[in-house]
Coordinates of C-alpha atoms and ligand atoms in Angstrom, one line a residue:
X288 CA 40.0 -3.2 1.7
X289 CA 42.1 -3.1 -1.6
X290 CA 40.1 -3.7 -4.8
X291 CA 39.9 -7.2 -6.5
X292 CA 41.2 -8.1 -9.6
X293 CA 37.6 -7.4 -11.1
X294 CA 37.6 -4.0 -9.8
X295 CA 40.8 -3.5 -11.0
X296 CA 40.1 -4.1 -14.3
X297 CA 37.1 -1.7 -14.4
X298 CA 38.5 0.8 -13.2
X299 CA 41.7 0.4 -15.2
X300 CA 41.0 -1.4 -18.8
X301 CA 39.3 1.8 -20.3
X302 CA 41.1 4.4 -22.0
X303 CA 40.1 7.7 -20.6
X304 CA 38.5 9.1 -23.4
X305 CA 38.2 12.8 -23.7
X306 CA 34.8 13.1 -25.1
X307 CA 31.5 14.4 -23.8
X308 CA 29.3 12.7 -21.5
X309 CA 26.4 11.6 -23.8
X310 CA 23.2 14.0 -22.9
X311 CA 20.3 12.8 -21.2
X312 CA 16.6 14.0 -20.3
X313 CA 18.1 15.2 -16.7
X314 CA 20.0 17.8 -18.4
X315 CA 17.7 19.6 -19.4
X316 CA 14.2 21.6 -18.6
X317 CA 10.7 20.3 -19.3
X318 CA 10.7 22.6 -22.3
X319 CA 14.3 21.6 -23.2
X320 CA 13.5 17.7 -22.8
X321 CA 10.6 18.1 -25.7
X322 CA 13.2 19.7 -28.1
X323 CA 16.0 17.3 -27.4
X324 CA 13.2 14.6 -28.0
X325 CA 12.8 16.2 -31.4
X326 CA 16.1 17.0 -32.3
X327 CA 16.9 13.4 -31.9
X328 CA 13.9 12.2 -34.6
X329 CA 11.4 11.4 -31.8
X330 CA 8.1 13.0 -31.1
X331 CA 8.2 15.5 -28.2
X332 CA 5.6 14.1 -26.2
X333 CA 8.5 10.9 -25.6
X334 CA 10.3 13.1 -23.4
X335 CA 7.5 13.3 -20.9
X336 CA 6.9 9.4 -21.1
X337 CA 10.5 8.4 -20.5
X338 CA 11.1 11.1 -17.5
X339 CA 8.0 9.2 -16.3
X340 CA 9.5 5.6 -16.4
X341 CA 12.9 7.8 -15.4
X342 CA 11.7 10.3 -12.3
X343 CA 8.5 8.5 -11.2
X344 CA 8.7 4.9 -11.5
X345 CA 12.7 5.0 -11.0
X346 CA 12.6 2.4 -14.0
X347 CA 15.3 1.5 -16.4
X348 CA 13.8 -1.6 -18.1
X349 CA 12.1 -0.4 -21.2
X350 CA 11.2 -3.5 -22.4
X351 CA 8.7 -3.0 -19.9
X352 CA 7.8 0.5 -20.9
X353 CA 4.3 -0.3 -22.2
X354 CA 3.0 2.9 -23.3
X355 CA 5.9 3.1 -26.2
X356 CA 5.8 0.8 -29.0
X357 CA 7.7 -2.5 -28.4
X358 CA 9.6 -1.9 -31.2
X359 CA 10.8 1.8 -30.5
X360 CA 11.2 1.4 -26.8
X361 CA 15.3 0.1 -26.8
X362 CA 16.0 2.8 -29.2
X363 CA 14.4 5.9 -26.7
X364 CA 15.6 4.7 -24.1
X365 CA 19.3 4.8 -25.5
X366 CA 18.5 7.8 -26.9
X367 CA 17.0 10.3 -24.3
X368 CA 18.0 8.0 -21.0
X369 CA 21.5 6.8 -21.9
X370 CA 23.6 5.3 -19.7
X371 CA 25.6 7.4 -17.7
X372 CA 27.8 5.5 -15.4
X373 CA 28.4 1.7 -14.6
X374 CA 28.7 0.5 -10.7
X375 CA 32.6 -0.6 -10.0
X376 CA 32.0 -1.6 -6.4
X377 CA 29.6 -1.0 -3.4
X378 CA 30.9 -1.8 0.2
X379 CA 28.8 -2.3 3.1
X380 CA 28.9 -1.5 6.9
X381 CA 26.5 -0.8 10.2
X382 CA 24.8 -3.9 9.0
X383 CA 24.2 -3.0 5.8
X384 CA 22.7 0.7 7.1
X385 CA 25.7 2.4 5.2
X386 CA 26.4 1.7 1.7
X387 CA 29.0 3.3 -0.6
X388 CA 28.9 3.1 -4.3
X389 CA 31.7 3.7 -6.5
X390 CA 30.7 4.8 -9.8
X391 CA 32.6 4.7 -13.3
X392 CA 31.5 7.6 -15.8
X393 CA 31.4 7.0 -19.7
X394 CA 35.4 8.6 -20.0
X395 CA 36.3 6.4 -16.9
X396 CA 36.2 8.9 -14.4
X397 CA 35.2 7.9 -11.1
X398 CA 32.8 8.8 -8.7
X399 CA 31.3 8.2 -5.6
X400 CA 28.3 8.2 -3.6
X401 CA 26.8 7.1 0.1
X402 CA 23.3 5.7 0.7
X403 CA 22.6 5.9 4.6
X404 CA 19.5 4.4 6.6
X405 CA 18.2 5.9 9.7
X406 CA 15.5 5.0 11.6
X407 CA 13.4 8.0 10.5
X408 CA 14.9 8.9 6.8
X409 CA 17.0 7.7 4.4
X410 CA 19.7 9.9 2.8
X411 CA 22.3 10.4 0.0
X412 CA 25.6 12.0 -0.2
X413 CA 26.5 12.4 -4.0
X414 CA 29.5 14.0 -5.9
X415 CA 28.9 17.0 -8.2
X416 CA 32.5 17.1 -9.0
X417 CA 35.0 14.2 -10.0
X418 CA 37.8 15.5 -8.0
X419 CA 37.8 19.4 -6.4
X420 CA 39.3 22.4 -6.7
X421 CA 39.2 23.9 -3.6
X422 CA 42.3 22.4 -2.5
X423 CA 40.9 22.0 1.4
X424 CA 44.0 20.1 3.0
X425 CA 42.3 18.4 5.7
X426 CA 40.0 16.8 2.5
X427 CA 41.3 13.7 0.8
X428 CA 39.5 14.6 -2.3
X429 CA 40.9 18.1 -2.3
X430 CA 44.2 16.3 -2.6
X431 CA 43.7 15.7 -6.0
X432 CA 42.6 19.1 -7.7
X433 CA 39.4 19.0 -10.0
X434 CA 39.2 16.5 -12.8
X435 CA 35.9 17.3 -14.1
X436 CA 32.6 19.0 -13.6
X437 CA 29.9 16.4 -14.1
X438 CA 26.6 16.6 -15.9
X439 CA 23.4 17.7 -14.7
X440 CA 22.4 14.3 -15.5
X441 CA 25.8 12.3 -14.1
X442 CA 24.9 14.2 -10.2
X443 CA 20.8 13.3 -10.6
X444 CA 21.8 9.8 -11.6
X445 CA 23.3 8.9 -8.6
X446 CA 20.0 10.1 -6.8
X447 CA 18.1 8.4 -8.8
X448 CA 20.2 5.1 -8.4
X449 CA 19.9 5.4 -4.3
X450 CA 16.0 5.9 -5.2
X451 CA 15.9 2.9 -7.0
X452 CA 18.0 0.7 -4.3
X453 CA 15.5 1.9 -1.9
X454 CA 12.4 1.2 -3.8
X455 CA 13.5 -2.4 -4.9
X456 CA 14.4 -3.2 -1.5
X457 CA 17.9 -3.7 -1.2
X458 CA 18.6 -1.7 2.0
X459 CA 17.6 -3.7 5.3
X460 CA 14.2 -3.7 6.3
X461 CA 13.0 -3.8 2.6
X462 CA 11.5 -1.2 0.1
X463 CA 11.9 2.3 1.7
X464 CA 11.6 5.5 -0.3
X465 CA 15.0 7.5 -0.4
X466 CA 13.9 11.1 1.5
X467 CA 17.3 13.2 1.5
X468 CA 20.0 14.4 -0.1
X469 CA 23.1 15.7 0.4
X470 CA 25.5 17.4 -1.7
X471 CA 28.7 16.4 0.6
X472 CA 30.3 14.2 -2.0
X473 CA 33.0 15.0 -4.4
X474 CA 33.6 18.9 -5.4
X475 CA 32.3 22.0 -4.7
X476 CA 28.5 22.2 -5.9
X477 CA 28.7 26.1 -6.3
X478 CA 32.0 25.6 -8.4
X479 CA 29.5 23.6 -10.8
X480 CA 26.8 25.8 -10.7
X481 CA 24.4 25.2 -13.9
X482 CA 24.5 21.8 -13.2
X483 CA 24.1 21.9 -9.3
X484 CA 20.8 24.4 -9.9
X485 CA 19.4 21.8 -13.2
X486 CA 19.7 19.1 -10.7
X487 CA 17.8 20.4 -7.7
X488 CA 15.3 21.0 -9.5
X489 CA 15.2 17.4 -11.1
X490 CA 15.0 16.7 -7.4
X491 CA 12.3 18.9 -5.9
X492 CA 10.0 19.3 -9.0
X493 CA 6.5 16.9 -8.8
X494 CA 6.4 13.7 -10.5
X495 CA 6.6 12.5 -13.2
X496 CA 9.0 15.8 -14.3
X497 CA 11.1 15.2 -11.2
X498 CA 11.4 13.0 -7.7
X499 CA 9.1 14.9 -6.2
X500 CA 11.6 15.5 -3.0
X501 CA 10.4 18.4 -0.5
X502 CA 13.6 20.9 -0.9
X503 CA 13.6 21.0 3.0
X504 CA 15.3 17.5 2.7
X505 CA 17.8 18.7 0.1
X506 CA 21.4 20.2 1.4
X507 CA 23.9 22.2 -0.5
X508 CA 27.2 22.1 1.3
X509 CA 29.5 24.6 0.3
X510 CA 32.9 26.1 0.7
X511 CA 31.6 29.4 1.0
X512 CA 31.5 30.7 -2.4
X513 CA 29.6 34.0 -1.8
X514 CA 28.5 35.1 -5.7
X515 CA 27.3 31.3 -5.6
X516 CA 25.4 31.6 -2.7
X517 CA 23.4 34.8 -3.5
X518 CA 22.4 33.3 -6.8
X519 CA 21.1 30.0 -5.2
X520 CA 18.8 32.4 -2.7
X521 CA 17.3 34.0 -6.6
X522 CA 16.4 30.4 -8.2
X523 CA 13.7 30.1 -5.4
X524 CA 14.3 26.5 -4.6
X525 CA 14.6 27.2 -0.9
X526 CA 17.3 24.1 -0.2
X527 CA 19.1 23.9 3.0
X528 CA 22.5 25.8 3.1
X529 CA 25.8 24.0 4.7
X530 CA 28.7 26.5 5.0
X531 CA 31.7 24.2 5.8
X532 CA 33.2 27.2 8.4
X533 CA 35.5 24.7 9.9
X534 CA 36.7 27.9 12.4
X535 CA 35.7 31.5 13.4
X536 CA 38.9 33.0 12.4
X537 CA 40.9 34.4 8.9
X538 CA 43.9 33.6 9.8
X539 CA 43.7 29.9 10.5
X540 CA 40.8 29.7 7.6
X541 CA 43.4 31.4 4.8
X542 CA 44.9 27.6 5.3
X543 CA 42.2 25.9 6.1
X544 CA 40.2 26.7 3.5
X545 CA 42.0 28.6 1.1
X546 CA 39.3 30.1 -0.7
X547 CA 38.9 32.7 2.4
X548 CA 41.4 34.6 0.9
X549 CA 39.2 35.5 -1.7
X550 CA 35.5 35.4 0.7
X551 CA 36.2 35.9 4.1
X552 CA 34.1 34.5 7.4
X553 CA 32.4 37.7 7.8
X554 CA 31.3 37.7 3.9
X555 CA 30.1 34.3 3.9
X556 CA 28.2 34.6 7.0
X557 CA 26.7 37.7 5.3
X558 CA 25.7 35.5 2.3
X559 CA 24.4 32.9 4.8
X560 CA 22.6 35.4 6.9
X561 CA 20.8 36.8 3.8
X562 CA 19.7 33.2 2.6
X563 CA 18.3 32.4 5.5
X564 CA 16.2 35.8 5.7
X565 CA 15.1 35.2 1.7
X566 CA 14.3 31.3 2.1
X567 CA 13.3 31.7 5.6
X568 CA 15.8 28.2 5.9
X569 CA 18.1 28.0 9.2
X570 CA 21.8 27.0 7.4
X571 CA 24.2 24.6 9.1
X572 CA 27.9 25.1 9.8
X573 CA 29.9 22.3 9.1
X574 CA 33.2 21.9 11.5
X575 CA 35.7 19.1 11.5
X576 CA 37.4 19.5 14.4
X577 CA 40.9 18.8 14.1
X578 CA 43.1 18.6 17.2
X579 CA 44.9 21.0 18.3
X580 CA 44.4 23.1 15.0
X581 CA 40.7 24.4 15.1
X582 CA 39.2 22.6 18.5
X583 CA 40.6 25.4 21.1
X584 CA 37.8 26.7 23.4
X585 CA 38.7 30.2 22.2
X586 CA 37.7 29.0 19.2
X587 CA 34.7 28.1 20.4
X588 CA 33.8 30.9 22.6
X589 CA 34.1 33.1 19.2
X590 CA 32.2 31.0 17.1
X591 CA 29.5 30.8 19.8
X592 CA 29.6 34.6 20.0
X593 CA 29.3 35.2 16.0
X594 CA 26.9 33.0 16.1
X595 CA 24.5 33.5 19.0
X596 CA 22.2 35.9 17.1
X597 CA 21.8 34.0 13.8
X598 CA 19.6 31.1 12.4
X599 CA 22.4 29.0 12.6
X600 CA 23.5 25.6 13.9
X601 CA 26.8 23.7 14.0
X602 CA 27.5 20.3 13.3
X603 CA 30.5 19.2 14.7
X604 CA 32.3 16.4 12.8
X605 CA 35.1 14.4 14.3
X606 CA 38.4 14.6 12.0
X607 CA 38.3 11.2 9.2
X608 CA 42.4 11.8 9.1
X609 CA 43.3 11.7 5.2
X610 CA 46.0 8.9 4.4
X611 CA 49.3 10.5 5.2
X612 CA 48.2 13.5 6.9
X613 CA 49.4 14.7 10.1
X614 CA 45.9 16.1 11.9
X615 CA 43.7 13.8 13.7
X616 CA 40.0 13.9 15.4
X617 CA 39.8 16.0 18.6
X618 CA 40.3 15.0 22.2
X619 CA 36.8 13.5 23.5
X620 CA 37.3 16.0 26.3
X621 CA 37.6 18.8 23.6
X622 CA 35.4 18.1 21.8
X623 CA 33.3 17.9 24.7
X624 CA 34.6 21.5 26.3
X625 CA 33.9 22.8 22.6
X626 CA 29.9 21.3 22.8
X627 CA 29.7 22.8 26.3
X628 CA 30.8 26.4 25.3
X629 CA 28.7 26.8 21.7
X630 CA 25.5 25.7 24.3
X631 CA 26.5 28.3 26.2
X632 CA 25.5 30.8 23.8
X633 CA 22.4 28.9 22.8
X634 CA 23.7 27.9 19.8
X635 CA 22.3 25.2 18.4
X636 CA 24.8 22.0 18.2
X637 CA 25.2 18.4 17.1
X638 CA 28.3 16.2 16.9
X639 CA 27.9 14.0 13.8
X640 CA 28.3 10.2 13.4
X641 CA 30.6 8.9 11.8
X642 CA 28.7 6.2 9.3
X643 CA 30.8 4.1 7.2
X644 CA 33.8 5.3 8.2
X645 CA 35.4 2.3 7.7
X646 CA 33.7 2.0 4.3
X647 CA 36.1 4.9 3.6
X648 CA 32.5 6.4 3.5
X649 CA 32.2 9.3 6.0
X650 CA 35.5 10.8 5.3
X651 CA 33.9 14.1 5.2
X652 CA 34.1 14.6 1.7
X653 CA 31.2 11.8 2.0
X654 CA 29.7 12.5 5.4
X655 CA 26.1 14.0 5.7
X656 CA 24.9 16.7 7.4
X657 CA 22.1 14.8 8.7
X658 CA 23.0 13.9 12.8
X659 CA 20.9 17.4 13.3
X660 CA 17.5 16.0 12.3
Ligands
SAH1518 N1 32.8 21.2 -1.1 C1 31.7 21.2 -0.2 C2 31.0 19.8 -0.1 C3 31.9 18.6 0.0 S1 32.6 18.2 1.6 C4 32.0 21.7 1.1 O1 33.2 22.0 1.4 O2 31.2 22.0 1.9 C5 31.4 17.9 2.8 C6 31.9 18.2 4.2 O3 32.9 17.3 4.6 C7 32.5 19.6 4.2 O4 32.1 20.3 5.4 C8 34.0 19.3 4.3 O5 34.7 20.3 4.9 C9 34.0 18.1 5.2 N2 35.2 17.3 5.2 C10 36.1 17.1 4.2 N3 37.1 16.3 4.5 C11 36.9 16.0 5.8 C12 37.6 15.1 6.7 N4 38.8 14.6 6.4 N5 37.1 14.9 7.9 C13 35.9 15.5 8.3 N6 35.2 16.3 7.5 C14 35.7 16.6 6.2

């Protein structure tokens, strides 16, 4: 689906400007919120009451913010809850079950982010990158290279957005309260780490200082950035680790994932390993199987065999080809050969849907982890 001329014009009539996002209670701590509050001629006590209308009520009308003066509302509001980004587009599919927002950010970058209903939960993939630097070449957004690290405040504003669509009803089957997240957007969330850690907790500290969200329903997805991953076990926010593995082997990892050169599979699963036995949280291991690259049942027997003894389990996702690339999805009989043989060794397995695929939504960079649940 090629933009309209509307979209067009959002996304192109703006001048990228090269200036700061503008700062916002979600970037800071609850101490940190009372001083920006000050700093910015307001009493301190204000920061509480707008991450109360921000965090808790998920509301962004202060003229209806009755416990600030009428006359003072407009002006906190633009002052401590700016506004961060403006929607270009949302596209619907599964009947409205998968919905993909595309966000512009004050200097015009743009971002993206999924909001997916299940039966049981509703999830969100965000960005925490615009662009990435890992340069994964099975990833479309990889392609690119990194463009910019967001804000704390640009990565919790997208959750809090999907918390808002849910609780004014506009998903099917009317108000719902959003219950996971997923960091399987845009970038690498341990390349962007202050801002990555500021935002968890935004999302898993109590109302009305944050969403209130059990970390059990939170997943970081990474690359496999080791340092990153034995400072997340330290913060004690206990978050579900994805390790985007994508095969057993160096060799075919050095390209696969280029930053294995630098942490290797038997590092990472080190790093993983010792998560799991701090947070006392099984990880994933996210695998796009790509045929006749990564979907061999060697591949498979070894994975099963690294694998067989840890708190692990794989979710398998089908190859979303990038435009132009030569790899495809797997077989159905491969992938089916490369189920049977993980099961073999009692590993734990799951082959992901596909949602909003044709949304350009669950192209990896924006699928979720969630098929496991
Ligand atoms: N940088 C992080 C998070 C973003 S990607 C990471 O790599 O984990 C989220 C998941 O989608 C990762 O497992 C990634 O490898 C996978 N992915 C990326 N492109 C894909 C594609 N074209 N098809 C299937 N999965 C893809």
């Amino acid at each position: 689906m090629s933009p309209t001329n509307e979209e067009l014009k959002l996304i192109f009539d703006e001048p990228v400007q090269k200036k700061k996002a503008p700062k916002h209670i979600a970037d800071f701590s609850l101490e940190d919120r009372k001083n920006f509050a000050k700093e910015l001629g307001f009493q301190p006590f204000r920061a509480a009451q707008v991450a109360t209308h921000y965090f808790s009520h998920l509301n962004n009308d202060p003229s209806t913010w009755s416990d600030i003066p009428a006359d003072q509302r407009e002006a906190i509001a633009d002052a401590l809850t700016p506004k961060l980004m403006e929607l270009v587009t949302t596209r619907t599919t599964d009947g409205g079950m998968t919905r993909k927002d595309l966000w512009k950010l004050h200097d015009g970058t743009l971002v993206e982010s999924v909001l997916m209903c299940y039966t049981d939960r509703v999830t969100v993939c965000i960005s925490s990158q615009a662009g990435c630097g890992m340069n994964c070449p099975f990833c479309a957004t990889g392609q690119g290279g990194l463009k910019r690290n967001l804000t704390a405040a640009e990565i919790t504003d997208q959750i809090v957005a999907a918390a808002r669509a849910c609780a004014n009803g506009e998903l099917p089957g009317g108000p719902t309260r959003l219950s996971n997240i997923v960091f399987m957007g845009m970038g690498e969330p341990l390349a962007n780490y202050n801002a990555v850690i500021r935002t968890l907790h935004n999302i898993v500290d109590a109302n009305p200082d944050g969403l209130g969200i059990s970390a059990r329903s939170v997943t970081v997805s990474t690359v496999g950035l080791v340092n990153g991953v034995e400072k997340l076990m330290e913060e004690g926010i206990n978050c579900t680790l994805a390790i985007s593995l994508h095969t057993p082997d160096d060799e075919l990892r050095n390209t696969l994932v280029p930053i294995n050169n630098r942490f290797n599979v038997r590092e990472i699963l080190a790093a993983a390993d010792a998560y799991e036995k701090k947070t006392g949280r099984r990880y994933s291991i996210e695998y796009a199987l790509i045929r006749d690259i990564n979907d061999q049942a060697w591949r498979a027997d070894l994975l099963g065999r690294m694998l067989k003894n840890r708190a692990a389990h794989v979710n398998l996702i089908p190859l979303n080809p990038t435009p132009g690339s030569k790899w495809t999805a797997s077989r159905r009989e491969d992938e089916a050969e490369f189920v049977r043989v993980l099961e073999s060794y009692g590993v734990p397995v799951t082959v992901r849907d596909t949602r909003g695929r044709e949304i350009d939504g669950a192209c990896g960079q924006l699928a979720a982890s969630e098929s496991a649940k």
